[in-house]
Structures are given as C-alpha cells and as structure tokens.
Coordinates of C-alpha atoms and ligand atoms in Angstrom, one line a residue:
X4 CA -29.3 -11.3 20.4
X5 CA -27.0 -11.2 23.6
X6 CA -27.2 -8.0 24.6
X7 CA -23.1 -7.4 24.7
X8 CA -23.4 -8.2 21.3
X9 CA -25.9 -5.6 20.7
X10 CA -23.6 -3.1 22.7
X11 CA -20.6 -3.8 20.4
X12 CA -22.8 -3.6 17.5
X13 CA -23.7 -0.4 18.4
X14 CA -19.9 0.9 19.7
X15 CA -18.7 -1.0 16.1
X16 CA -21.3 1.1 13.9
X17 CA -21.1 4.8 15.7
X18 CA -17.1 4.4 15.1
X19 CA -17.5 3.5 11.7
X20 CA -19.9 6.2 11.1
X21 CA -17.7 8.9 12.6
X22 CA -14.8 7.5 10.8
X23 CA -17.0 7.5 7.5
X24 CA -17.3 11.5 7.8
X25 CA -13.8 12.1 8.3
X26 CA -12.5 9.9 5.6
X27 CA -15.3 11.7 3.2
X28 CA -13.8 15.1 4.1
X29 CA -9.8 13.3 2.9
X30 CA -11.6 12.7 0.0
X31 CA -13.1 15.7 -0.6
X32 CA -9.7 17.7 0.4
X33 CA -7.3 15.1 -2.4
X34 CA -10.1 16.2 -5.1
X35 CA -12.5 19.0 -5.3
X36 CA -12.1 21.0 -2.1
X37 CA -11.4 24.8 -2.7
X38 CA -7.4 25.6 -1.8
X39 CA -8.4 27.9 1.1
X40 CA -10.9 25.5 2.8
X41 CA -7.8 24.0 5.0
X42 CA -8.0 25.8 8.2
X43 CA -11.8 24.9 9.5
X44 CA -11.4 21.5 7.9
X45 CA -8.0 21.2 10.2
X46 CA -10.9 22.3 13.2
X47 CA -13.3 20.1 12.5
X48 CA -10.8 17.5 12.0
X49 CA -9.2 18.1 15.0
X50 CA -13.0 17.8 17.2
X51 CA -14.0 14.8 15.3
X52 CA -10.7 12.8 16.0
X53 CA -11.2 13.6 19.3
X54 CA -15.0 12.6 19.5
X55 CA -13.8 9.3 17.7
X56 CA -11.0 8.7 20.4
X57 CA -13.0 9.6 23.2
X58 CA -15.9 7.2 21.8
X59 CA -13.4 4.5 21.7
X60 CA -11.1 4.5 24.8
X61 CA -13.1 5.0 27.7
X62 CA -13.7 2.6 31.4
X63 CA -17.1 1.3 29.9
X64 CA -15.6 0.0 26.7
X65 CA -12.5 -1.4 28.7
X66 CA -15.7 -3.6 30.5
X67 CA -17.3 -4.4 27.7
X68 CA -14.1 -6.2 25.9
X69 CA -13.9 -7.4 29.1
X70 CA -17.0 -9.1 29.4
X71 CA -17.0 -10.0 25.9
X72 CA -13.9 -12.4 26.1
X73 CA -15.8 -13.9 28.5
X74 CA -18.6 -14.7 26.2
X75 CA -18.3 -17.9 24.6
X76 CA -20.3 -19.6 21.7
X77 CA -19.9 -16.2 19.4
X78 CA -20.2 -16.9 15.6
X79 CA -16.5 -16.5 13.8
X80 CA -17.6 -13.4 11.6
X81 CA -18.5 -11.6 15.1
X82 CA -15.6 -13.0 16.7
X83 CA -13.3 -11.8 14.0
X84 CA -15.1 -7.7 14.0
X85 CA -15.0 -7.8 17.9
X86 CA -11.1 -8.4 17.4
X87 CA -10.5 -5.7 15.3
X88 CA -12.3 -3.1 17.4
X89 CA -9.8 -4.6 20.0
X90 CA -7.0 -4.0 18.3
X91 CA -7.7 -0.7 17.4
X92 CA -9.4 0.0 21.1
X93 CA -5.7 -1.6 22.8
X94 CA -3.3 0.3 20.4
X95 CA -5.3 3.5 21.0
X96 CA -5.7 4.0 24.9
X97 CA -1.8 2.7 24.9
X98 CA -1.3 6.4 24.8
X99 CA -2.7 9.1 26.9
X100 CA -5.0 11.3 25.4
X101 CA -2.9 14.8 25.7
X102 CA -0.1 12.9 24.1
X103 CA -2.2 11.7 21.7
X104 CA -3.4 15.1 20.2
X105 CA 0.0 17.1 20.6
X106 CA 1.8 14.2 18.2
X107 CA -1.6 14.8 16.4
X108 CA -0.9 18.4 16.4
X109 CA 3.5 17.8 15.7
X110 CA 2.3 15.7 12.4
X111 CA 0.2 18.8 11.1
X112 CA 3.3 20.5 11.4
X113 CA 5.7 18.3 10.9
X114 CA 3.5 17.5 7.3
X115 CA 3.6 20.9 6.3
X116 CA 7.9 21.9 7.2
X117 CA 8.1 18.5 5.1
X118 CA 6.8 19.8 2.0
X119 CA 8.7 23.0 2.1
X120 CA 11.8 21.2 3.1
X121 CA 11.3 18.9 0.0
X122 CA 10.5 21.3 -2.5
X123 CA 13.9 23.4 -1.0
X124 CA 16.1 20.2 -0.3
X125 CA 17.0 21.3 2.8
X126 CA 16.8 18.6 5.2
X127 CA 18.4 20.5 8.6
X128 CA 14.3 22.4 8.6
X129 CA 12.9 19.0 8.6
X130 CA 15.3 16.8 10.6
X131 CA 14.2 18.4 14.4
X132 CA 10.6 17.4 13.4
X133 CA 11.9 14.1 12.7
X134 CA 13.7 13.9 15.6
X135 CA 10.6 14.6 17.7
X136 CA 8.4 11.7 15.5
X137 CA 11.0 9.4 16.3
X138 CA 11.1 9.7 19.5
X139 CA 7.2 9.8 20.2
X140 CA 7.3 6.0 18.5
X141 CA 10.1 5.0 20.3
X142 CA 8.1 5.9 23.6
X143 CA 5.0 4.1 21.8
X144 CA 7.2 0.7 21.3
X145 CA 7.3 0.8 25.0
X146 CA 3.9 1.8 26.2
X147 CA 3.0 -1.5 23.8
X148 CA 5.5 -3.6 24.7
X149 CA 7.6 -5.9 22.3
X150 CA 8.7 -9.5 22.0
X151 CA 12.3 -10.2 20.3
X152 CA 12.3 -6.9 18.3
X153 CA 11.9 -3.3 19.1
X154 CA 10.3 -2.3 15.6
X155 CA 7.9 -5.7 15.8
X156 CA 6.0 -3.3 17.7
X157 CA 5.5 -0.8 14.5
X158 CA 5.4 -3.3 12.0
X159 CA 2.4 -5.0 13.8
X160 CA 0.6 -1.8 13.1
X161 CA 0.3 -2.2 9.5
X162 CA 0.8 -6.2 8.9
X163 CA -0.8 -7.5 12.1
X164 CA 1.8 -10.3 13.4
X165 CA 4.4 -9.6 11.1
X166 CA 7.9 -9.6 12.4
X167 CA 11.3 -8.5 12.0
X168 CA 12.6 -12.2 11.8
X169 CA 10.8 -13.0 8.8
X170 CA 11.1 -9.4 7.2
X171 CA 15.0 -10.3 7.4
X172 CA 14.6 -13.2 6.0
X173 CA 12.3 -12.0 3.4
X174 CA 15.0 -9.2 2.7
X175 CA 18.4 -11.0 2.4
X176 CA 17.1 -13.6 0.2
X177 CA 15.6 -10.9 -2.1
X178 CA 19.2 -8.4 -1.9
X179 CA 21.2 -12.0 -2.8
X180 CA 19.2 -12.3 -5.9
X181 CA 18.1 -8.6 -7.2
X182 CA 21.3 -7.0 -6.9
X183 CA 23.7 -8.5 -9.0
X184 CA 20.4 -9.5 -11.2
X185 CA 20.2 -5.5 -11.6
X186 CA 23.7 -5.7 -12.5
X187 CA 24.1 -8.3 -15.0
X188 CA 20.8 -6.6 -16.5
X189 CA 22.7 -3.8 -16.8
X190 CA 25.9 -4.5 -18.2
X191 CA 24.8 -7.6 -20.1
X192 CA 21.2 -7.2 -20.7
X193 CA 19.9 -6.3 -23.9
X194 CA 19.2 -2.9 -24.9
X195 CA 15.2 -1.9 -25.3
X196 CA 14.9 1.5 -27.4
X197 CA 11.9 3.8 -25.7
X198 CA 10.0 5.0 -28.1
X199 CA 6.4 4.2 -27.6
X200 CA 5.7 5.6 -23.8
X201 CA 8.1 8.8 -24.1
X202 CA 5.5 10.4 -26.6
X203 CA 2.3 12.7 -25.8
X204 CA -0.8 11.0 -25.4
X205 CA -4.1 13.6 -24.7
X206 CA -5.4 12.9 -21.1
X207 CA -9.8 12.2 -22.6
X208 CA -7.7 9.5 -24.4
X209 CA -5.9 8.2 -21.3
X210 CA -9.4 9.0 -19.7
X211 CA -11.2 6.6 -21.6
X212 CA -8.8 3.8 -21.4
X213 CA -8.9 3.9 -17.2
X214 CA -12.6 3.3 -17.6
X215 CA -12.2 0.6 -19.9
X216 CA -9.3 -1.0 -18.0
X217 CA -11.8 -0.7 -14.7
X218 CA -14.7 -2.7 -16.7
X219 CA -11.8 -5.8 -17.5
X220 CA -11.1 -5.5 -14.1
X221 CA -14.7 -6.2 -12.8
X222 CA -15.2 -3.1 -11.0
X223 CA -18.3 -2.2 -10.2
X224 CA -19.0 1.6 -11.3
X225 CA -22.5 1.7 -9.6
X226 CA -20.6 1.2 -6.2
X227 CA -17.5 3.4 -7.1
X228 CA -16.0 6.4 -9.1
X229 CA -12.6 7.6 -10.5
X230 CA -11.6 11.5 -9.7
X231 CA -8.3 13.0 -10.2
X232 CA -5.7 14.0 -7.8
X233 CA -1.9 14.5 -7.3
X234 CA -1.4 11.1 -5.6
X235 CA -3.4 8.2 -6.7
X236 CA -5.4 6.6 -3.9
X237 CA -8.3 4.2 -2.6
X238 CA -11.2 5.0 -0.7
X239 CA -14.0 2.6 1.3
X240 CA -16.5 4.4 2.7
X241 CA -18.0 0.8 2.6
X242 CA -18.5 -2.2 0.6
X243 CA -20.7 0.1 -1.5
X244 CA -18.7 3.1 -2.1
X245 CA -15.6 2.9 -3.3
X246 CA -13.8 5.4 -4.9
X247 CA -10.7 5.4 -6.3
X248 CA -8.1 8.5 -7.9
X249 CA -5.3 8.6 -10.7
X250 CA -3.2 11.4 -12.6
X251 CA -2.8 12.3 -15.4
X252 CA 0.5 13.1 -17.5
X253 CA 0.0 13.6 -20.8
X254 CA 3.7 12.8 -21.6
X255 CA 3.6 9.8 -19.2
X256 CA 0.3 7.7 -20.3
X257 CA 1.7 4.1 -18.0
X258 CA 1.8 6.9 -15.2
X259 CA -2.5 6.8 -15.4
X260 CA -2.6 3.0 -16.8
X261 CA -0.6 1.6 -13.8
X262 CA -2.2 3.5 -10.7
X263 CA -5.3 3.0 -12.4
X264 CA -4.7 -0.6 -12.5
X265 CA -3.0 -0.5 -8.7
X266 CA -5.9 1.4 -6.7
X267 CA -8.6 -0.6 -8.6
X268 CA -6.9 -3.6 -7.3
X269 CA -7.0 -2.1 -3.8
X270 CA -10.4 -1.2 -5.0
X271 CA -11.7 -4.9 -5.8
X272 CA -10.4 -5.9 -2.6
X273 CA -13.1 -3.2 -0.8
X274 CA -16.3 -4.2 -2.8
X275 CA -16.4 -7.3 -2.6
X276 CA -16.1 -8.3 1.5
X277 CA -18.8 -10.3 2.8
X278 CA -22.3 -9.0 2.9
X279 CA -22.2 -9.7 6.3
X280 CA -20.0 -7.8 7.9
X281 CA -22.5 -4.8 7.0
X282 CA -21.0 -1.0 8.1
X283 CA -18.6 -2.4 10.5
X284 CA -15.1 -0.9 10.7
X285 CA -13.6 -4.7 9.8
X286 CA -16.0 -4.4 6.5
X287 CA -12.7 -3.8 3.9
X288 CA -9.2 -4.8 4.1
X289 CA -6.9 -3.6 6.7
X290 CA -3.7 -4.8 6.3
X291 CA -1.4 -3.3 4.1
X292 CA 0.8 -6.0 2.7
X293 CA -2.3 -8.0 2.0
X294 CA -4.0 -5.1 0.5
X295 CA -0.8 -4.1 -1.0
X296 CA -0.8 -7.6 -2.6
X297 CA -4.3 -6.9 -4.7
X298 CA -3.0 -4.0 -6.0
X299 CA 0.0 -5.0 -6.9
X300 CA -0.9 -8.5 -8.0
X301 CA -3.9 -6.1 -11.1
X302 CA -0.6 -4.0 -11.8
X303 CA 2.4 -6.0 -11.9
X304 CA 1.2 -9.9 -12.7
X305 CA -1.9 -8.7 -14.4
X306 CA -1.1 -5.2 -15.8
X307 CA 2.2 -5.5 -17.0
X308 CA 2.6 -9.4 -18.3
X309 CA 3.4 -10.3 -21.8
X310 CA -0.4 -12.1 -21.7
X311 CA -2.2 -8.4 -21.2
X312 CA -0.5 -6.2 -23.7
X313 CA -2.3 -8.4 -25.9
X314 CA -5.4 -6.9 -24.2
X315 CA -3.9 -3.3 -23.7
X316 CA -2.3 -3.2 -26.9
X317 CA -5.5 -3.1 -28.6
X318 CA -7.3 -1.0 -26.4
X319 CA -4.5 2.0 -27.5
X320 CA -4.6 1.3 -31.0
X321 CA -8.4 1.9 -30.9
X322 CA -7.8 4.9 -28.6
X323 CA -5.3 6.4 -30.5
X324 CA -5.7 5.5 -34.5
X325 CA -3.1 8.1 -35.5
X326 CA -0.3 6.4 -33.6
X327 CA -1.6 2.7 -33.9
X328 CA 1.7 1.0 -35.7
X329 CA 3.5 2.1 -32.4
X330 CA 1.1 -0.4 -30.5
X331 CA 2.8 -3.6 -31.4
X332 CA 2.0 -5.7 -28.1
X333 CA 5.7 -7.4 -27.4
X334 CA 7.2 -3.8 -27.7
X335 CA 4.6 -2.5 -25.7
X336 CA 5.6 -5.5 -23.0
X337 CA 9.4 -4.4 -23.1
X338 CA 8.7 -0.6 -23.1
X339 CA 6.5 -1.2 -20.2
X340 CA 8.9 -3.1 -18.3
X341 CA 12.2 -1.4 -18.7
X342 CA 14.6 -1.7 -15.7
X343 CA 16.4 1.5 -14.6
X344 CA 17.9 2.0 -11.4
X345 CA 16.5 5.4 -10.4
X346 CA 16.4 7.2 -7.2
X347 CA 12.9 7.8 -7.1
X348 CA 10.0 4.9 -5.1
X349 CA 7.4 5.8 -6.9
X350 CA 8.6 5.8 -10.3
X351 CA 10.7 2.9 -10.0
X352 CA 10.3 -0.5 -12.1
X353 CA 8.8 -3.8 -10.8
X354 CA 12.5 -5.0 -10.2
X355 CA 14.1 -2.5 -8.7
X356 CA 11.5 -1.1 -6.1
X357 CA 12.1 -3.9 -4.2
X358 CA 15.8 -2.1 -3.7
X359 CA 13.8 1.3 -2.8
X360 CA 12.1 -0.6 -0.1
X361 CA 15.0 -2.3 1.3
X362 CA 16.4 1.0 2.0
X363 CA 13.9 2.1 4.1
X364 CA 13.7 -1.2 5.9
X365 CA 17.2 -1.2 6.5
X366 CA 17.2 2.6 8.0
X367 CA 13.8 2.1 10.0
X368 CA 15.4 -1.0 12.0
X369 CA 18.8 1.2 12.5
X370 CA 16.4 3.9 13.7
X371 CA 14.5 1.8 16.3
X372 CA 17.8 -0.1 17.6
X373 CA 19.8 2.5 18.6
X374 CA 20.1 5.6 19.5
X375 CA 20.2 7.5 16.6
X376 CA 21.5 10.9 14.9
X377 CA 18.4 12.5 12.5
X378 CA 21.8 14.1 10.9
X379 CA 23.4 11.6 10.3
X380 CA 20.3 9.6 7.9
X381 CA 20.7 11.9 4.5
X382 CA 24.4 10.0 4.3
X383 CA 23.2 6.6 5.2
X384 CA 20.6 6.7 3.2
X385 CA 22.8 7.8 0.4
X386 CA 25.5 5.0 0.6
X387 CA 22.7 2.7 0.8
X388 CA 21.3 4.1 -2.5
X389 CA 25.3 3.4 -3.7
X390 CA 25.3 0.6 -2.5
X391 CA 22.3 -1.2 -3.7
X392 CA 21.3 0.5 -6.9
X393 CA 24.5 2.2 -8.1
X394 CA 23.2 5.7 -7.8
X395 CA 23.7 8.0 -5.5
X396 CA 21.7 11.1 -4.7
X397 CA 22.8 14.9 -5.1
X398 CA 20.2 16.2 -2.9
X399 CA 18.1 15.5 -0.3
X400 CA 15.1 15.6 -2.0
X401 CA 15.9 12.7 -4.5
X402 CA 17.0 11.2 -1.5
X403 CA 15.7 11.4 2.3
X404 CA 13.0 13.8 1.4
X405 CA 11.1 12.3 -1.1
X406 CA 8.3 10.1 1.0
X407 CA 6.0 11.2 2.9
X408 CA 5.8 8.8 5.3
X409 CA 7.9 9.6 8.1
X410 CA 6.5 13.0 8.4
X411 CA 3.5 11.1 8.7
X412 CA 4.8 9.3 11.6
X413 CA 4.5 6.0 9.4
X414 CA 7.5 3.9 10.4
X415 CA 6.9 0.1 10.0
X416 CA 4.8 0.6 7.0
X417 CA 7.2 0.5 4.0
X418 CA 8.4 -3.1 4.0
X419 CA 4.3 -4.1 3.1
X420 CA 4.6 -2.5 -0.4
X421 CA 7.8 -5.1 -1.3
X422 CA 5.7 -8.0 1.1
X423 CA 2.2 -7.0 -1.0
X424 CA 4.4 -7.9 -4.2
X425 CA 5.6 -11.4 -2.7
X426 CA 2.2 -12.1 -1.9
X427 CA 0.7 -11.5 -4.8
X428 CA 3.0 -13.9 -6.6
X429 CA 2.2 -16.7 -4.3
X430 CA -1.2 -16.4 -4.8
X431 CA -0.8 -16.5 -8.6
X432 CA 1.1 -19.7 -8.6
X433 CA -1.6 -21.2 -6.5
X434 CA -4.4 -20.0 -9.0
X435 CA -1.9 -21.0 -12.2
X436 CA -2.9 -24.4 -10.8
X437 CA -6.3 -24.0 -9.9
X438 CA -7.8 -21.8 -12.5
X439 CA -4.8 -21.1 -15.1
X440 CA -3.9 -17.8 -14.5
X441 CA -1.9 -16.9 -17.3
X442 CA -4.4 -18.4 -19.6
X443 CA -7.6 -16.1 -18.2
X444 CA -5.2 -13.2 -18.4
X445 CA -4.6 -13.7 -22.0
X446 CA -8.6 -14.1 -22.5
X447 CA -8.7 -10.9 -21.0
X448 CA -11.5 -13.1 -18.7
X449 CA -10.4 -11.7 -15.4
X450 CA -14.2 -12.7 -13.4
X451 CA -12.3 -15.9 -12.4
X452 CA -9.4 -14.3 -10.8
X453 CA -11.4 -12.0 -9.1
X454 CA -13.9 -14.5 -7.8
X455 CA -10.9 -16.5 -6.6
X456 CA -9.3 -13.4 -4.6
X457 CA -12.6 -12.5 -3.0
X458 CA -13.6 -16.2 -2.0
X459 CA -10.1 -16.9 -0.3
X460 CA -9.3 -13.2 0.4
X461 CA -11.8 -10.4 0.2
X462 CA -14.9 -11.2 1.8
X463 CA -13.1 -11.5 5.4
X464 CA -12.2 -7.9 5.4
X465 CA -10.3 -7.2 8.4
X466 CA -11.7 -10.2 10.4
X467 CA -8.8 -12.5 9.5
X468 CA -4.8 -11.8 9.9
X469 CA -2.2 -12.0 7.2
X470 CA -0.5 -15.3 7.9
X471 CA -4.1 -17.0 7.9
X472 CA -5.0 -15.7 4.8
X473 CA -1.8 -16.6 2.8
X474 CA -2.1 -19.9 4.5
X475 CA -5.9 -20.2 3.5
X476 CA -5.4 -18.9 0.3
X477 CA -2.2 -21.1 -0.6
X478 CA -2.2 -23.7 1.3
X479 CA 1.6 -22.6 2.6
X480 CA 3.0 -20.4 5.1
X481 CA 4.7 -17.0 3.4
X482 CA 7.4 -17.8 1.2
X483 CA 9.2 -15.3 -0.5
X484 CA 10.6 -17.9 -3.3
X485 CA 7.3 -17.3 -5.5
X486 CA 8.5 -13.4 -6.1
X487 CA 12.1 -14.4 -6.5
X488 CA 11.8 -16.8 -9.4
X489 CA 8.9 -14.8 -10.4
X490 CA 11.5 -11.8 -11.2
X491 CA 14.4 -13.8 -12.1
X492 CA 12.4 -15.2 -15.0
X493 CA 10.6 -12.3 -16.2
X494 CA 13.5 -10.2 -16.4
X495 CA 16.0 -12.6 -18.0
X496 CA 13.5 -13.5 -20.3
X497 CA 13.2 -10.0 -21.6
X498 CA 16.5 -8.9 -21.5
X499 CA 17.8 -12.1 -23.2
X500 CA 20.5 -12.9 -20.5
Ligands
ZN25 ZN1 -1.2 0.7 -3.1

C-alpha cells in the first residue's frame, strides 16, 4: 500500500477513535449518566475536543492532503473517505484555534442561559448570547468564502453542496401549495373525532411494541440497542453499534411509535454502510437531509400510511386486549394523521411541519443578509407564524425559544428536516416502480425496501454527496414535485376535499 495511504489510514482511524470516546460519553450523558457528573465530563470534553482538533489541523496534515491530491490511480471508496477528512480538515483550520474554543466555551453558555430563558420565556437573557453566535458565523461565512449566497456557506455544512437557489425554489413551490391546502383542510375538510391516541396506554406496553416495530424494520439488535431519554436520538459508534433512544408518554403512545420509527430509520441508514469503509469517520451517513430522508421516509411514508396501520393496528390490539375495538386500522390511519396547525416543530403533523421549517429558513437567510436586530426576531418570527399557519404565539417560548438549535450555533441545518421529507418521497416513487412499495408495505415485508436504500444509499456512508445520491438513486436531479403531490393527495384523500 502507498505509504500516504497508510498515513491517512492511520490520521482517518485515530480521529475516528477519539471521536468514538466523545460521542460514547453524549451517549452516556442523554441516558444513564448521574445528574451531578456534568462538570468533569465538561473537562474532559473540553481536553478531548482539543486533542481531536489539534490531531486534525496541523502543517503535516496540510502536506499530506497536499500530497495526496497529487496521488493519482486511488480506488473511489479511498477517494471518497480521503474527501471527507478534507472537508472536515478545510472547514476546521478555517478558524483559529483560540477562536475556536471560546465559541466552544460561548455555546456551553449560551446552551445553558437557553434553557433557563425557555423554561422563563424571557427572551431579552438569551438574545445577547444570540447576538454573539450570530456574529461568530457571520465571521465564519467569510473565513470560508461563499459563491452567490452568504448562508450557502452554512448550509454546505450540513447538506454538502446545497444552495440557497434551490432551497428557494424548494420553498416557494411548497408555501404555493401547503398553505391554502392547510386552509381549505381547515375550513372544508372533514372533521376526524380523536379518540383513540388521546387515551392512556402503560409505557411496558408501548415498550414492547418499539421492539417489535424495530424487528419489521430489519434492525439488527445484536449491533444496536434502544435506551430512553428526553429527546429521541441516533447514535453510530460504527457500523456495529448503533444505538438509538425514544420517550415515553403514557398519554401520548404515537409520541414513542413515531420517534421509534424516525431514529430507527436514521438507524438502518448507520448499519448497513459498506463493509469496507471499516472504522473510518465517512463509515455512516453524514448528511442531514439525506439522513433526514431515511428517517423520515420509516416514519412518514412507511409509519404512518393507510398500508401499515394494517400492520400497526394489529400489533396494539395484541398489546392491549382490553382496548382492542378502538384499534380499527382506517381510524387508526386518520387519528394518526390529523392536521392541526400548532406552534410547536416537534409536535407538528406531516403537513404542516413543512410550515415550521419555512419559518426558520426564512429568518436564517434574513439573519445572514443583513444586518440584523436579535430584538427584533421574537416579532418576525411571530407574524410569520400569522402568516403561515394562522396562529400566533403568546410567548416566546412557544415561539423563538423553543429549538435548540441556534443556541447550538446550528444555522443552516433546519431546511434538511423539510429536504429529508422531499427526498424520501422521491425515492419512494422510484421504488413504487421498481419494487412496489406500497405493496411490500402492506405485506409488512420491508427487507426489500431496506435492501434497496442500502444498495443505492447506505453503504457509501459519507463518501458520496447528496445530489449524487438522489441522482444515483433516482435516476433525476432533486425535485421537490414528488413531496408535493405526495401531500396534496394524502391529505385530500383523508379529509374528503
Ligand atoms: Zn431525525
């Protein structure tokens, strides 16, 4: 083996081990970690960050890249991890490393004057925080340099080569149709009674069924685990660990169904990327719209079609005997898809969320195109809420407050959960006419599907981009239309209009 291969090998593996240890510790922290254990983890944290960057940006990796884009004749796999070391090597030294660990150190804060400022709704606490995040990515947009767009810089982060152009696009055409869609729903659709979902339902119960729904979903359990914690998330150690997290409500069982069915999606996505890219950091999927879109495709097109209540329906009856007449499967597919305009992201319906992210996207452009006011978000954020939904918020935590994102220092990363939907819907139309989709979805034989996704999607990992794999996967270029008659359908269709 060439011996900068070998080098890069080595840099690629000590990076990914370092990052293993700290991403254990998140884990550990979201589930089991004593309250008080905070303050040395936030140490060790802090030293192991710093290892990690030093490891990375340094004059004798800057050679090696060097050196290596001079190599020709290297395999695509190889090619593809090398890339993605790059990437994360270039958008790391952009900024110096004592910049680096004080926006480190203004997140930790920033993090923690969130949550109080949420759980008080008093934005004015929170908005010089903000106002500080903003301008550190501001400054980051130009140490990376931008073509057309400002916030093309941000987005890049999170959907490598995405752009503001086709976001806008992507947008627009989805406001023309959702919005007054939302509105004839609303004043013309049909009326669907909730009485199934709004009952109590004991958490072994709910328990029980997540396992279940992970076997349908060809999860592997000997390479994975479910653990409880307030926010549902994935995590990929590697190919062979992957754990994933739900709650638990006992008076809201599609709460545990759905982010069950979402982070084993993600999940699927993690375990099964090629065998060859061993413990390298492009071994799992990397960007978040296309990971988005295997969540989302096991939750929404999967999880809550007309086709799998006949699976899930079932599956409650047997759970819960007492209550089985309330399982009949078509109410179970109306309950489960009931459209209400509500001010909250996370708890909003397949329809509408789309609204919740345009929002944000809308506010994040504003943000990064002008000079902007932190005070004066909370009312434009409101009017947009007005404007779009019909509902306006009556504090700042049902409004402004409510993500964590931006405290995070996560600008650019909304607009993937609405492009992860539109993806997924593209690639269902493609596999309703290789494989028949709706028809293995009614079987409840989902093997197919999954084999499909990891053949034309998973086992790259991070080595390919988003535009080549919806174009490799679809045989097209993105195009939103898929989504958009996807919802138009489904949601006439149940409300009769
Ligand atoms: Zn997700």
């Amino acid at each position: 083996m060439n011996d900068l291969i070998k080098q890069f090998n080595d840099l690629d593996e000590t990076l990914k081990s370092l990052w293993f240890f700290m991403e254990l510790s998140n884990f550990d922290e979201a589930t089991i970690a004593p309250k008080n254990s905070g303050k040395e983890r936030g140490i060790a944290m802090s030293k192991l960050s710093k290892i990690y960057y030093e490891k990375l940006v340094n004059d004798e990796n800057k050679k090696l890249f060097e050196e290596l884009d001079k190599l020709t004749g290297i395999d695509e796999l190889t090619l593809g991890r090398i890339n993605f070391v790059k990437r994360e090597y270039q958008k790391t030294s952009l900024v110096p490393m004592d910049e680096y660990s004080q926006y480190a150190g203004l997140l930790v804060n920033a993090n923690a004057v969130w949550e109080d400022a949420k759980e008080s709704g008093d934005y004015s606490t929170f908005a010089p925080y903000l106002d500080k995040i903003i301008k550190y990515n501001k400054k980051y947009i130009e140490y990376k340099g931008y073509k057309d767009h400002p916030y093309n810089a941000l987005l890049d982060d999170y959907e490598a080569g995405m752009t503001v152009a086709q976001c806008d696009a992507f947008f627009e055409k989805l406001k023309a149709k959702i919005v007054p869609l939302l509105k004839e729903i609303t004043e013309k659709g049909e009326k669907i009674e909730a009485n199934i979902f709004n009952k109590n339902y004991d958490i072994k119960g709910q328990e029980k069924i997540g396992n279940k729904l992970m076997q349908i979903l060809n999860y592997d359990l000997n390479r994975g685990i479910l653990k409880e914690s307030v926010h549902p998330f994935t995590m990929s150690l590697s190919k062979n660990d992957v754990r994933i997290t739900t709650h638990y409500y006992e008076d809201n069982i599609l709460s545990s169904i759905y982010s069950t069915i979402h982070e084993t999606g993600h999940a699927l996505y993690d375990q099964n990327v090629s065998d060859e890219l061993g413990f390298s950091l492009a071994a799992a999927g990397a960007y978040m719209g296309i990971h988005e879109s295997q969540s989302r495709l096991h939750e929404n097109n999967i999880g809550r079609s007309r086709e799998f209540w006949g699976i899930l329906a079932p599956i409650l009856k047997e759970t819960y005997p007492e209550s089985a007449e309330r399982f009949d499967p078509e109410k179970c597919y109306k309950e489960s898809n009931i459209v209400t305009p509500s001010l909250i992201r996370i708890e909003a319906d397949e329809l509408t969320y789309a609204l919740h992210v345009l929002v944000r996207y809308e506010i994040e452009k504003e943000i990064f195109t002008r000079d902007i006011d932190v005070m004066e978000l909370p009312k434009l954020w409101n009017d947009k809420y007005e404007e779009y939904l019909g509902i306006r918020p009556t504090n700042d935590s049902e409004g402004i407050l409510q993500d964590i994102h931006w405290a995070g220092g996560s600008f650019g990363y909304f607009p993937t959960y609405a492009l992860g939907s539109a993806y997924a819907c593209q690639y269902v139309a493609k596999m309703e006419e290789k494989i028949g989709f709706t028809t293995l979805v009614a079987k409840g034989d989902l093997l197919p599907i999954r084999e499909w996704l990891t053949e034309k999607i998973h086992k790259y990992g991070a080595t390919k981009k988003p535009a080549w794999l919806i174009k490799n996967s679809t045989g097209e270029d993105f195009n939103p239309d898929y989504f958009i008659d996807y919802l138009d359908k489904k949601y006439r269709d149940i409300y009769g209009i």
